[in-house]
Short mmCIF file of C-alpha atoms in Angstrom, two decimals:
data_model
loop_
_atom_site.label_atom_id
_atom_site.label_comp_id
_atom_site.label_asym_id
_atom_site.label_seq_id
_atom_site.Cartn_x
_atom_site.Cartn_y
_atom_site.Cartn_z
CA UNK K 116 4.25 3.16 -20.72
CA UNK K 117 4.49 3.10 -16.67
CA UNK K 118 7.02 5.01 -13.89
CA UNK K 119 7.89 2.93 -10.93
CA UNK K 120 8.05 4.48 -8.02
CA UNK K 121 10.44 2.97 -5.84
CA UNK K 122 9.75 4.18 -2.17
CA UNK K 123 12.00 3.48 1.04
CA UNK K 124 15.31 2.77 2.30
CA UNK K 125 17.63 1.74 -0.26
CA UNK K 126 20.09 -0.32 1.84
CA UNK K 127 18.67 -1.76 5.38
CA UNK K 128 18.64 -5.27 7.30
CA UNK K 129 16.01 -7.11 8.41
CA UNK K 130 15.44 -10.36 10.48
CA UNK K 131 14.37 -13.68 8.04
CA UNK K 132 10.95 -14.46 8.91
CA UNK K 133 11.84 -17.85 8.90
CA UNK K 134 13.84 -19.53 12.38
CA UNK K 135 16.63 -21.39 11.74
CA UNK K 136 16.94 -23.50 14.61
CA UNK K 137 20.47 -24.07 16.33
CA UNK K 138 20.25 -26.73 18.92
CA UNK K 139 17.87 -26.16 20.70
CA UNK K 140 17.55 -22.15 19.99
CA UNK K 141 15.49 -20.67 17.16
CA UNK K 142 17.71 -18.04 15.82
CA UNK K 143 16.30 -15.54 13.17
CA UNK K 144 19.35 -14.71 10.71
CA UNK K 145 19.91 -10.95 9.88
CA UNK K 146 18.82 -10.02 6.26
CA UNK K 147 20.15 -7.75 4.16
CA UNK K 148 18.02 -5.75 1.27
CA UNK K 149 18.78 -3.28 -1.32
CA UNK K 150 16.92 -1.30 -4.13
CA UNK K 151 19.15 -2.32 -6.81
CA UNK K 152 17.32 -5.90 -6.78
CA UNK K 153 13.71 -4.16 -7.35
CA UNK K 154 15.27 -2.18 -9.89
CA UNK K 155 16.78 -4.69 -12.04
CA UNK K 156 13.95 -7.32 -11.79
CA UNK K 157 11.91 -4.28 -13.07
CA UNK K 158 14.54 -3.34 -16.09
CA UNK K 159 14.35 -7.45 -16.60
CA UNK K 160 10.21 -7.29 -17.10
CA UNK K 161 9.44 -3.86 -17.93
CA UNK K 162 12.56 -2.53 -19.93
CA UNK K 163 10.47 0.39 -21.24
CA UNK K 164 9.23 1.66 -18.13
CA UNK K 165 10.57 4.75 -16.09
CA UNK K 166 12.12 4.06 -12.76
CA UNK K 167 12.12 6.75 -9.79
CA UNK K 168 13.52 5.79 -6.91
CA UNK K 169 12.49 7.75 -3.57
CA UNK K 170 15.25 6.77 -0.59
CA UNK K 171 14.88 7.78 2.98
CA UNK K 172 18.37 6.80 4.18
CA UNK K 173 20.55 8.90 1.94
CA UNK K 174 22.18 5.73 -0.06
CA UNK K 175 20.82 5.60 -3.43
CA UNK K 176 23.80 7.10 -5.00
CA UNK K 177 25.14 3.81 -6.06
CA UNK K 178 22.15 2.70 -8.07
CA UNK K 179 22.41 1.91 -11.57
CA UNK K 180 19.71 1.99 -14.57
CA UNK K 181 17.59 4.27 -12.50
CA UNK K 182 15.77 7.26 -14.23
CA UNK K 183 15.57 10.18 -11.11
CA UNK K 184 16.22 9.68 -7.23
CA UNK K 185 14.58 11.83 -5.21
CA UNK K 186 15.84 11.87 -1.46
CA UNK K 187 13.68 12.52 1.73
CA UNK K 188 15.76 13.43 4.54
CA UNK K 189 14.79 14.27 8.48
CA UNK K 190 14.74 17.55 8.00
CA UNK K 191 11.73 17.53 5.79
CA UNK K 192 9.77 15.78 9.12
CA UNK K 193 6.97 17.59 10.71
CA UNK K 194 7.14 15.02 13.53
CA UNK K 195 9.68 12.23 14.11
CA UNK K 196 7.27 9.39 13.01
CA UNK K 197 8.31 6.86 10.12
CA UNK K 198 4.93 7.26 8.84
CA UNK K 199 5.82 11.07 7.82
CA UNK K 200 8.82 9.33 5.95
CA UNK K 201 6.52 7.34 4.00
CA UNK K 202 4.15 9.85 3.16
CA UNK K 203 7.28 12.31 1.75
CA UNK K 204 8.93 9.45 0.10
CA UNK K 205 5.48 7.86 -1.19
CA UNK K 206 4.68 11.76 -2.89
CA UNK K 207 7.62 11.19 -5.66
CA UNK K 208 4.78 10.07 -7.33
CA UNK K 209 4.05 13.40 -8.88
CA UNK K 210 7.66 13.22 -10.65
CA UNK K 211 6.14 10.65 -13.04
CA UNK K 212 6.68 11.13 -16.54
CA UNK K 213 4.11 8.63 -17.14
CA UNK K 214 -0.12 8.91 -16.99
CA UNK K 215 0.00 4.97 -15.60
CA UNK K 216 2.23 4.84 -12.12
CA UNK K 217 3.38 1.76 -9.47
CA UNK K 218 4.40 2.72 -6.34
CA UNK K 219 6.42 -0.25 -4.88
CA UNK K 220 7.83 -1.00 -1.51
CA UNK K 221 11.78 -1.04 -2.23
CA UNK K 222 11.68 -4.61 -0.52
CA UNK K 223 9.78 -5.84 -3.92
CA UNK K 224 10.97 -7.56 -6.67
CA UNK K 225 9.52 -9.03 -10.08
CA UNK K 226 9.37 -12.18 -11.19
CA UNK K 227 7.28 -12.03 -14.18
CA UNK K 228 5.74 -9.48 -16.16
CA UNK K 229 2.38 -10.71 -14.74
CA UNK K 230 1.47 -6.64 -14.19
CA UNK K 231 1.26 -6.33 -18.19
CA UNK K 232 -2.75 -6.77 -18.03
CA UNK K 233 -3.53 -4.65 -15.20
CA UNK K 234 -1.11 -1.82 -17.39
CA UNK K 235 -2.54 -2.33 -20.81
CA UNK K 236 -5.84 -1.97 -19.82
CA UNK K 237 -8.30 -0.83 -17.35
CA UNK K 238 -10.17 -2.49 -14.76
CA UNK K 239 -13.90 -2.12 -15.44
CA UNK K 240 -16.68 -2.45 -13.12
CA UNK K 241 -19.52 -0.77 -12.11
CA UNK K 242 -18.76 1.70 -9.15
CA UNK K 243 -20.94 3.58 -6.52
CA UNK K 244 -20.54 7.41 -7.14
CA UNK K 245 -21.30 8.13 -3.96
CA UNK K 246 -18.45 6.13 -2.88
CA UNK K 247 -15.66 6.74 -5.24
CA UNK K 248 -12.57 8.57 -4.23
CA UNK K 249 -10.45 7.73 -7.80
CA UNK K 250 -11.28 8.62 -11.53
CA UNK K 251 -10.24 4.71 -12.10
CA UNK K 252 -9.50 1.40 -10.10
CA UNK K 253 -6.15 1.38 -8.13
CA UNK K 254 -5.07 -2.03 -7.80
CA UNK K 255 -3.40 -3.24 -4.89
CA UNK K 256 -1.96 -6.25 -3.06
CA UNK K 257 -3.53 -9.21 -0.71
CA UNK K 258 -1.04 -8.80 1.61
CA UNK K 259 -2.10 -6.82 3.37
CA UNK K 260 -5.92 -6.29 2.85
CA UNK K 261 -6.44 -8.11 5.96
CA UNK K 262 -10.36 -8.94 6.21
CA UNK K 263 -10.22 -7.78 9.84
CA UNK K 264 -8.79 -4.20 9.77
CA UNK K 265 -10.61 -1.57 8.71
CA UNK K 266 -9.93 1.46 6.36
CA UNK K 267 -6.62 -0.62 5.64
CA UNK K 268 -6.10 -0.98 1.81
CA UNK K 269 -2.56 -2.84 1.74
CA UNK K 270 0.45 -0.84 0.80
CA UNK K 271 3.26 -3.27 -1.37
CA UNK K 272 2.03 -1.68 -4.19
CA UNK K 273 -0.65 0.69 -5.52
CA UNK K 274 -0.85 1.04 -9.66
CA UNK K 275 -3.02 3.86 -10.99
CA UNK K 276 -3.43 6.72 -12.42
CA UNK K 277 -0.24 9.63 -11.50
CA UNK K 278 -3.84 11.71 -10.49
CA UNK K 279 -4.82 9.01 -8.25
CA UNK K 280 -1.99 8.01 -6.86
CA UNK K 281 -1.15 11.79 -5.83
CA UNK K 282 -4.42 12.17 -4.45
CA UNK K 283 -3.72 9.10 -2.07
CA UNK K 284 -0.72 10.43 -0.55
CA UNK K 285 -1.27 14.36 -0.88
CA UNK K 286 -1.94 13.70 3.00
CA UNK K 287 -0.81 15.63 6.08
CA UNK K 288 1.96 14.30 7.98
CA UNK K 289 1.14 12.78 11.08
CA UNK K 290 1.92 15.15 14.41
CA UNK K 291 2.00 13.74 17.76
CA UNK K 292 -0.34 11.58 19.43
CA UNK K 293 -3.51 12.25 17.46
CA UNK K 294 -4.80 9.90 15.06
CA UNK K 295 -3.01 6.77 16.52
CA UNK K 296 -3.61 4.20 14.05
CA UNK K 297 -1.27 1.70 11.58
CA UNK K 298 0.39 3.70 8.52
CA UNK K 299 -2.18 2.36 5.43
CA UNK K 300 -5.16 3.22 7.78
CA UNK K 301 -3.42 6.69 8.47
CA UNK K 302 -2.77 7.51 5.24
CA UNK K 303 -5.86 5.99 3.19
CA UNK K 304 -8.15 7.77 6.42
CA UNK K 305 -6.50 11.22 5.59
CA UNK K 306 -7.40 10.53 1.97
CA UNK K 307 -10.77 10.01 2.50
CA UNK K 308 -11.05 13.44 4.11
CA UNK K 309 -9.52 14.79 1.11
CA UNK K 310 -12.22 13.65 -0.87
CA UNK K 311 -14.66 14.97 1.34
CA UNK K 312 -15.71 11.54 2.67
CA UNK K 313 -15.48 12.53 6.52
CA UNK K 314 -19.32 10.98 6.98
CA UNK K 315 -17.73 7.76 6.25
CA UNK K 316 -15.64 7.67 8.97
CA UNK K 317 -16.17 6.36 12.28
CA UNK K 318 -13.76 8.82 14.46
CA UNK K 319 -15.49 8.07 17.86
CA UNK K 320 -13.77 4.76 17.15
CA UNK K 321 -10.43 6.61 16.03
CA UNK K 322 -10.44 8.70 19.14
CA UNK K 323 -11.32 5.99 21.66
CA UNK K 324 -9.19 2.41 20.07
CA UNK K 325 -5.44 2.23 19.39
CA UNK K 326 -2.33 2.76 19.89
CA UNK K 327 1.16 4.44 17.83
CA UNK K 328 1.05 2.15 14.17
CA UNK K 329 -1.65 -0.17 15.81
CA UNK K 330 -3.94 -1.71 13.34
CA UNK K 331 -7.63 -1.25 14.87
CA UNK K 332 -9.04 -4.21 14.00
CA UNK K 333 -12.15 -6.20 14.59
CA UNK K 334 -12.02 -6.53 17.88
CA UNK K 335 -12.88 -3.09 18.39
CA UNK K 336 -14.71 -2.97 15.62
CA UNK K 337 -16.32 0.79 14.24
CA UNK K 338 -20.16 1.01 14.23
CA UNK K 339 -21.87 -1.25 11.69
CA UNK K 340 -23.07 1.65 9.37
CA UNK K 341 -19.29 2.89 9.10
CA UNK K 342 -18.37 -0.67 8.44
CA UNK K 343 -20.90 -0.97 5.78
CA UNK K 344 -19.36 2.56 4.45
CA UNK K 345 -16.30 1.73 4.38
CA UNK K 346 -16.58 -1.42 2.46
CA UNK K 347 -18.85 0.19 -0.35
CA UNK K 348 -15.47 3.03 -0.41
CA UNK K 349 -12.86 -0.44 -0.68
CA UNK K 350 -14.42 -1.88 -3.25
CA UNK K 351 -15.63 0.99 -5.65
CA UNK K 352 -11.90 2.60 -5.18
CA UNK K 353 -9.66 -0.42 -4.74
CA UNK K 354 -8.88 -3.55 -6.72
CA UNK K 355 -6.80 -6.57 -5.43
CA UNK K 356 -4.79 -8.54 -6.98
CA UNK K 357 -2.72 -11.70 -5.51
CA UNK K 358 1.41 -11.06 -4.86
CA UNK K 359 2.95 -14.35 -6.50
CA UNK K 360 1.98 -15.94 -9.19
CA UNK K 361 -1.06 -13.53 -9.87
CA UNK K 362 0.67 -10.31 -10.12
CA UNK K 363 4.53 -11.48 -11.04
CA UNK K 364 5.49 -9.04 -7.54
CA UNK K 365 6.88 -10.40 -4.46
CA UNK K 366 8.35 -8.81 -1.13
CA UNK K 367 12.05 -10.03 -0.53
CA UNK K 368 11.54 -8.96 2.94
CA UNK K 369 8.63 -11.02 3.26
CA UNK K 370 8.94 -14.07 1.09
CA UNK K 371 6.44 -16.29 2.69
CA UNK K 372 3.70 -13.29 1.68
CA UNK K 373 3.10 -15.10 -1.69
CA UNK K 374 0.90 -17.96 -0.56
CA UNK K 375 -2.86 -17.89 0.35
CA UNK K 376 -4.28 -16.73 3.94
CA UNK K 377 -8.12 -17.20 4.83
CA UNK K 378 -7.65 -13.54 6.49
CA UNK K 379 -6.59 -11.48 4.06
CA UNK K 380 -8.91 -10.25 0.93
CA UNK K 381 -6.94 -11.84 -1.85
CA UNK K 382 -8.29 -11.24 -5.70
CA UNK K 383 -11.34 -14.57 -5.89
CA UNK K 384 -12.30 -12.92 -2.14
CA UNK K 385 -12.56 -9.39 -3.71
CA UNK K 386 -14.84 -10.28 -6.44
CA UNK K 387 -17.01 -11.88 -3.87
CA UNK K 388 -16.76 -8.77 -1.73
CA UNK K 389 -17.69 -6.66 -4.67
CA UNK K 390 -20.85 -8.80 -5.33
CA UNK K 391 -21.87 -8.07 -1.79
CA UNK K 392 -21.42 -4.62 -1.29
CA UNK K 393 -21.87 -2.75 -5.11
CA UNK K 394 -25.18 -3.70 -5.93
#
């Protein structure tokens, strides 16, 4: 059927996104998160399904119902950089027993099985050779395919093809100060190289905008015939689909991430997208 990868710290604490206030204070209560919540919402929806989960803090000993655990520790870093971590953890991939794979955020839970179409059957539309990375669709999130960042495919979840999937994180880890951009642009940039796609990208702009895990955005936008490039690449590799009610998949972390937002690409603003740029 499918393997779910589960990628990322298995125990951690995070601050609610929502204030609570306290007289006059906002305070932000401390969260706390494990994998064992993705895992079981995904035994609940998907009881057939394989479950890997891929911890970078060492604690997924204590798991239950999960298939194989594969553990990325510090010593496996090129360069101190949580974006290596994610790369390493994101490549259990490849331990799939399954042709169909998820990678998840460890954050995310089910609610539904809402997925089932997007398993069962293939996404088909036309797509621009010259512009396709994948032998197939990967579907991914709204949040967050933010309209305004570029080469920035959200990364809750990808679903593909084990081939695919590999291929997107079958990236170099990041060392030192070069290539100074947010974690999905890193990673989805470095797989664009892989698939020889270098003309599509704009690295004046790379060299000369950003910051450590800043997203470039649009207000230092590439030139307009990357732009153009790297929209015909988004929509002839990538396929969105809406966390919530849409997909059944929510962040725990994020719980607010389920509603609409005019500046993300969510799945009606995709097809619209697609209409534009595959002719």
């Amino acid at each position: 059927m499918i393997s779910f990868v589960v990628q990322g710290p298995t125990h951690y604490k995070s601050e609610c996104p929502f204030g609570v206030k306290v007289g006059e204070t906002v305070v932000y209560p401390e969260q706390e998160f494990t994998s064992q919540d993705c895992v079981d919402s995904l035994r609940e929806f998907y009881p057939d399904c394989e479950i890997i989960v891929s911890c970078t803090t060492g604690d997924a000993d204590t798991l239950t119902d999960v298939d194989k655990t594969v553990y990325i520790t510090d010593d496996m870093l090129e360069h101190e950089d949580n974006i290596n971590r994610q790369i390493l953890s994101s490549q259990a991939v490849k331990y799939a027993s399954n042709e169909l794979v998820c990678k998840m955020r460890s954050d995310m839970v089910a609610l539904t099985d809402d997925l089932l179409p997007y398993i069962e059957s293939r996404i088909e539309h036309k797509r621009l050779d010259s512009h396709k990375m994948f032998d197939e669709y990967v579907v991914i999130s709204n949040w967050s395919t933010d309209k305004n960042h570029y080469y920035h495919p959200a990364d809750f979840l990808f679903l593909g093809t084990k081939k695919d999937l590999q291929s997107i994180f079958n990236v170099p880890q990041r060392l030192g100060r070069d290539w100074q951009v947010g974690p999905e642009q890193y990673i989805n940039l470095r797989c664009m190289e892989n698939h020889g796609f270098e003309k599509y990208i704009d690295y004046d702009w790379l060299k000369n905008h950003g910051s450590n895990n800043t997203h470039l955005n649009q207000n230092v936008p590439p030139s307009d015939s990357y732009i153009q490039d790297w929209w015909k690449v988004f929509y002839s590799n990538y396929y969105v689909v809406d966390l919530g009610i849409q997909s059944g998949i929510m962040s725990k972390k994020y719980p607010e991430r389920v509603t609409t937002n005019p500046n993300l690409i969510n799945n009606k603003e995709w097809h619209k997208g697609y209409g534009e740029y595959i002719k």
